Amino acid sequence: MNKLALDVEGVLVHHLKPWIDKKKSEGVEINIEKITWGFDNFPKEYLKDFLSYTNELWEKDWKAFPPLESNVSDLTRELFRLTHYDILTFRNKVPSIKKWLSWNGIPFSRVIYTDDKISLGYLIYVDDCPLLAEQVKENQVLLLYDRPWNKHVETNKRVRRVQSLEEVLEYVKRRFHQDTLTKHLEAIW
């Protein structure tokens, strides 16, 4: 089993901010606290507009996406020192995502585009997708990055809610004591 996987949008990247700013410039106020997974509570064209606009940004202006946390570089570097991790994304924009990660000083082993993250078999997932909570296996943990669209998800031994990358870092430190990390990872690989 692989080690740790981090999601991009909603965990590392504040992917909604450019779109919310665009809508505001069009005279439409979007309250991020009201957004649900799949934009179910908004007019149907909003999801299409969001996906189209953010796909275009990933292609042409990936620097327009701010990091979700101001200290993302420091925290991800410390996390990477503890255990190398992969970046997983539902977005088929891997070259631009790699540029964004590097530009923001975020180390990574690999960036993987997939529509089935759980099947890749990581031990720990850090993600904001509420659907993954139903998919994690008995030997996996989802650190669900707290976002408005996943507030309804109940936590349990396999699904733990985190508010920040600092909490992710603390969890990984507790789960894998630095002294035994290498032995543990070799045993599960």
CSV table of C-alpha atoms in Angstrom, one decimal:
chain,number,residue,atom,x,y,z
A,1,MET,CA,0.0,0.0,0.0
A,2,ASN,CA,1.2,3.5,-0.8
A,3,LYS,CA,1.7,6.1,1.8
A,4,LEU,CA,0.1,9.5,1.6
A,5,ALA,CA,-1.9,11.4,-1.1
A,6,LEU,CA,-2.9,15.0,-1.1
A,7,ASP,CA,-5.6,16.6,-3.2
A,8,VAL,CA,-5.0,19.8,-5.1
A,9,GLU,CA,-8.2,21.8,-5.3
A,10,GLY,CA,-9.8,22.5,-2.0
A,11,VAL,CA,-6.8,21.4,0.0
A,12,LEU,CA,-3.7,23.1,-1.5
A,13,VAL,CA,-5.4,25.5,-4.0
A,14,HIS,CA,-8.2,28.0,-3.3
A,15,HIS,CA,-9.8,27.0,-6.6
A,16,LEU,CA,-13.1,28.8,-5.9
A,17,LYS,CA,-11.6,32.3,-5.3
A,18,PRO,CA,-10.9,33.3,-8.9
A,19,TRP,CA,-14.4,32.1,-10.0
A,20,ILE,CA,-16.1,33.8,-7.1
A,21,ASP,CA,-14.2,37.0,-7.9
A,22,LYS,CA,-15.3,36.7,-11.6
A,23,LYS,CA,-19.0,36.3,-10.6
A,24,LYS,CA,-18.7,39.3,-8.3
A,25,SER,CA,-17.3,41.4,-11.2
A,26,GLU,CA,-20.5,40.2,-13.1
A,27,GLY,CA,-22.7,41.5,-10.2
A,28,VAL,CA,-23.3,38.1,-8.7
A,29,GLU,CA,-22.4,37.5,-5.0
A,30,ILE,CA,-21.5,33.9,-4.2
A,31,ASN,CA,-21.2,33.0,-0.5
A,32,ILE,CA,-18.6,30.1,-0.3
A,33,GLU,CA,-20.4,28.8,2.8
A,34,LYS,CA,-23.5,28.0,0.7
A,35,ILE,CA,-21.6,26.0,-1.9
A,36,THR,CA,-22.4,22.3,-2.0
A,37,TRP,CA,-20.6,19.4,-3.7
A,38,GLY,CA,-21.7,19.6,-7.3
A,39,PHE,CA,-23.2,23.1,-6.9
A,40,ASP,CA,-26.6,21.5,-6.3
A,41,ASN,CA,-28.1,24.6,-4.6
A,42,PHE,CA,-27.2,26.9,-7.5
A,43,PRO,CA,-28.5,27.3,-11.0
A,44,LYS,CA,-27.3,24.5,-13.2
A,45,GLU,CA,-25.2,26.8,-15.4
A,46,TYR,CA,-23.0,27.8,-12.4
A,47,LEU,CA,-21.3,24.4,-12.3
A,48,LYS,CA,-20.6,24.5,-16.0
A,49,ASP,CA,-19.4,28.1,-15.8
A,50,PHE,CA,-17.2,27.2,-12.8
A,51,LEU,CA,-15.6,24.2,-14.5
A,52,SER,CA,-15.1,26.0,-17.8
A,53,TYR,CA,-13.6,29.1,-16.2
A,54,THR,CA,-11.2,27.1,-13.9
A,55,ASN,CA,-10.2,24.8,-16.7
A,56,GLU,CA,-9.3,27.8,-18.8
A,57,LEU,CA,-7.3,29.3,-15.8
A,58,TRP,CA,-5.4,26.1,-15.3
A,59,GLU,CA,-4.5,26.2,-19.1
A,60,LYS,CA,-3.7,29.9,-19.5
A,61,ASP,CA,-3.2,31.5,-16.1
A,62,TRP,CA,-2.5,28.9,-13.4
A,63,LYS,CA,-0.8,31.6,-11.2
A,64,ALA,CA,-4.3,33.1,-10.7
A,65,PHE,CA,-5.1,30.4,-8.2
A,66,PRO,CA,-4.0,31.4,-4.7
A,67,PRO,CA,-2.9,28.8,-2.1
A,68,LEU,CA,-5.6,27.9,0.4
A,69,GLU,CA,-3.3,28.5,3.3
A,70,SER,CA,-0.6,31.2,3.5
A,71,ASN,CA,2.0,28.8,4.9
A,72,VAL,CA,1.4,26.0,2.5
A,73,SER,CA,5.0,25.8,1.3
A,74,ASP,CA,6.5,25.4,4.8
A,75,LEU,CA,3.9,22.9,5.9
A,76,THR,CA,4.1,20.7,2.8
A,77,ARG,CA,7.9,20.7,2.9
A,78,GLU,CA,7.9,19.6,6.5
A,79,LEU,CA,5.3,16.9,5.6
A,80,PHE,CA,7.5,15.8,2.7
A,81,ARG,CA,10.4,15.4,5.0
A,82,LEU,CA,8.4,13.0,7.2
A,83,THR,CA,7.0,11.0,4.3
A,84,HIS,CA,7.1,11.6,0.5
A,85,TYR,CA,3.6,12.0,-0.9
A,86,ASP,CA,1.8,12.1,-4.2
A,87,ILE,CA,-0.6,14.7,-5.4
A,88,LEU,CA,-3.9,13.4,-6.7
A,89,THR,CA,-6.4,15.4,-8.8
A,90,PHE,CA,-9.7,14.9,-10.6
A,91,ARG,CA,-8.6,17.7,-12.9
A,92,ASN,CA,-6.9,16.7,-16.2
A,93,LYS,CA,-4.4,19.6,-16.0
A,94,VAL,CA,-1.3,17.8,-14.6
A,95,PRO,CA,1.4,20.0,-16.4
A,96,SER,CA,-0.2,23.2,-15.1
A,97,ILE,CA,-0.7,21.7,-11.6
A,98,LYS,CA,2.9,20.7,-11.5
A,99,LYS,CA,3.9,24.3,-12.4
A,100,TRP,CA,1.6,25.7,-9.7
A,101,LEU,CA,3.0,23.4,-7.1
A,102,SER,CA,6.6,24.2,-8.0
A,103,TRP,CA,5.9,27.9,-8.1
A,104,ASN,CA,4.4,27.8,-4.6
A,105,GLY,CA,7.3,25.7,-3.2
A,106,ILE,CA,5.3,22.6,-2.7
A,107,PRO,CA,7.3,19.4,-3.1
A,108,PHE,CA,5.8,16.2,-4.4
A,109,SER,CA,6.8,12.7,-5.6
A,110,ARG,CA,4.2,12.5,-8.4
A,111,VAL,CA,1.1,14.2,-9.7
A,112,ILE,CA,-1.6,11.8,-10.7
A,113,TYR,CA,-4.8,12.5,-12.6
A,114,THR,CA,-7.5,10.0,-11.7
A,115,ASP,CA,-11.2,9.8,-11.3
A,116,ASP,CA,-10.9,6.9,-8.8
A,117,LYS,CA,-8.5,8.0,-6.0
A,118,ILE,CA,-9.3,5.3,-3.5
A,119,SER,CA,-8.4,2.5,-6.0
A,120,LEU,CA,-4.8,3.8,-5.9
A,121,GLY,CA,-4.5,2.3,-2.5
A,122,TYR,CA,-3.0,5.0,-0.3
A,123,LEU,CA,-2.9,4.6,3.4
A,124,ILE,CA,-3.9,8.2,4.1
A,125,TYR,CA,-5.8,10.6,1.9
A,126,VAL,CA,-6.1,14.3,2.5
A,127,ASP,CA,-9.0,15.5,0.5
A,128,ASP,CA,-12.1,17.8,0.6
A,129,CYS,CA,-14.4,15.5,-1.5
A,130,PRO,CA,-17.3,14.2,0.6
A,131,LEU,CA,-17.8,11.2,-1.7
A,132,LEU,CA,-14.4,9.7,-0.6
A,133,ALA,CA,-15.8,9.3,3.0
A,134,GLU,CA,-18.0,6.5,1.7
A,135,GLN,CA,-15.2,4.9,-0.3
A,136,VAL,CA,-12.3,4.6,2.1
A,137,LYS,CA,-11.4,1.0,3.0
A,138,GLU,CA,-10.9,-0.5,6.4
A,139,ASN,CA,-7.1,0.0,6.4
A,140,GLN,CA,-7.3,3.6,5.0
A,141,VAL,CA,-7.8,7.0,6.6
A,142,LEU,CA,-9.4,10.0,5.0
A,143,LEU,CA,-8.3,13.3,6.5
A,144,LEU,CA,-11.3,15.3,5.3
A,145,TYR,CA,-10.2,18.9,4.8
A,146,ASP,CA,-13.1,20.9,6.3
A,147,ARG,CA,-15.0,22.8,3.6
A,148,PRO,CA,-18.6,23.9,3.4
A,149,TRP,CA,-19.5,21.2,0.9
A,150,ASN,CA,-18.5,18.4,3.2
A,151,LYS,CA,-20.0,19.6,6.6
A,152,HIS,CA,-22.6,16.9,6.4
A,153,VAL,CA,-20.0,14.0,6.5
A,154,GLU,CA,-19.8,12.3,9.9
A,155,THR,CA,-16.4,11.3,11.2
A,156,ASN,CA,-15.4,7.9,12.3
A,157,LYS,CA,-12.2,5.9,12.7
A,158,ARG,CA,-11.6,6.0,9.0
A,159,VAL,CA,-12.8,9.6,8.4
A,160,ARG,CA,-11.2,12.4,10.4
A,161,ARG,CA,-11.9,16.1,9.9
A,162,VAL,CA,-9.0,18.5,9.7
A,163,GLN,CA,-9.1,22.3,9.6
A,164,SER,CA,-5.6,22.9,8.2
A,165,LEU,CA,-2.4,21.3,6.8
A,166,GLU,CA,-0.9,21.8,10.2
A,167,GLU,CA,-3.4,19.3,11.6
A,168,VAL,CA,-2.5,17.0,8.8
A,169,LEU,CA,1.2,17.3,9.7
A,170,GLU,CA,0.4,16.6,13.4
A,171,TYR,CA,-1.7,13.6,12.5
A,172,VAL,CA,1.1,12.2,10.3
A,173,LYS,CA,3.7,12.8,13.1
A,174,ARG,CA,1.5,10.9,15.6
A,175,ARG,CA,0.7,8.1,13.2
A,176,PHE,CA,4.2,7.6,12.1
A,177,HIS,CA,6.7,8.4,14.7
A,178,GLN,CA,9.8,9.8,12.9
A,179,ASP,CA,12.0,7.1,14.4
A,180,THR,CA,9.9,4.3,13.0
A,181,LEU,CA,8.6,5.8,9.8
A,182,THR,CA,11.0,4.2,7.4
A,183,LYS,CA,10.5,0.7,8.9
A,184,HIS,CA,6.8,1.1,8.9
A,185,LEU,CA,6.6,2.2,5.2
A,186,GLU,CA,8.9,-0.6,4.2
A,187,ALA,CA,6.7,-3.1,6.0
A,188,ILE,CA,3.5,-1.9,4.2
A,189,TRP,CA,5.1,-1.7,0.8
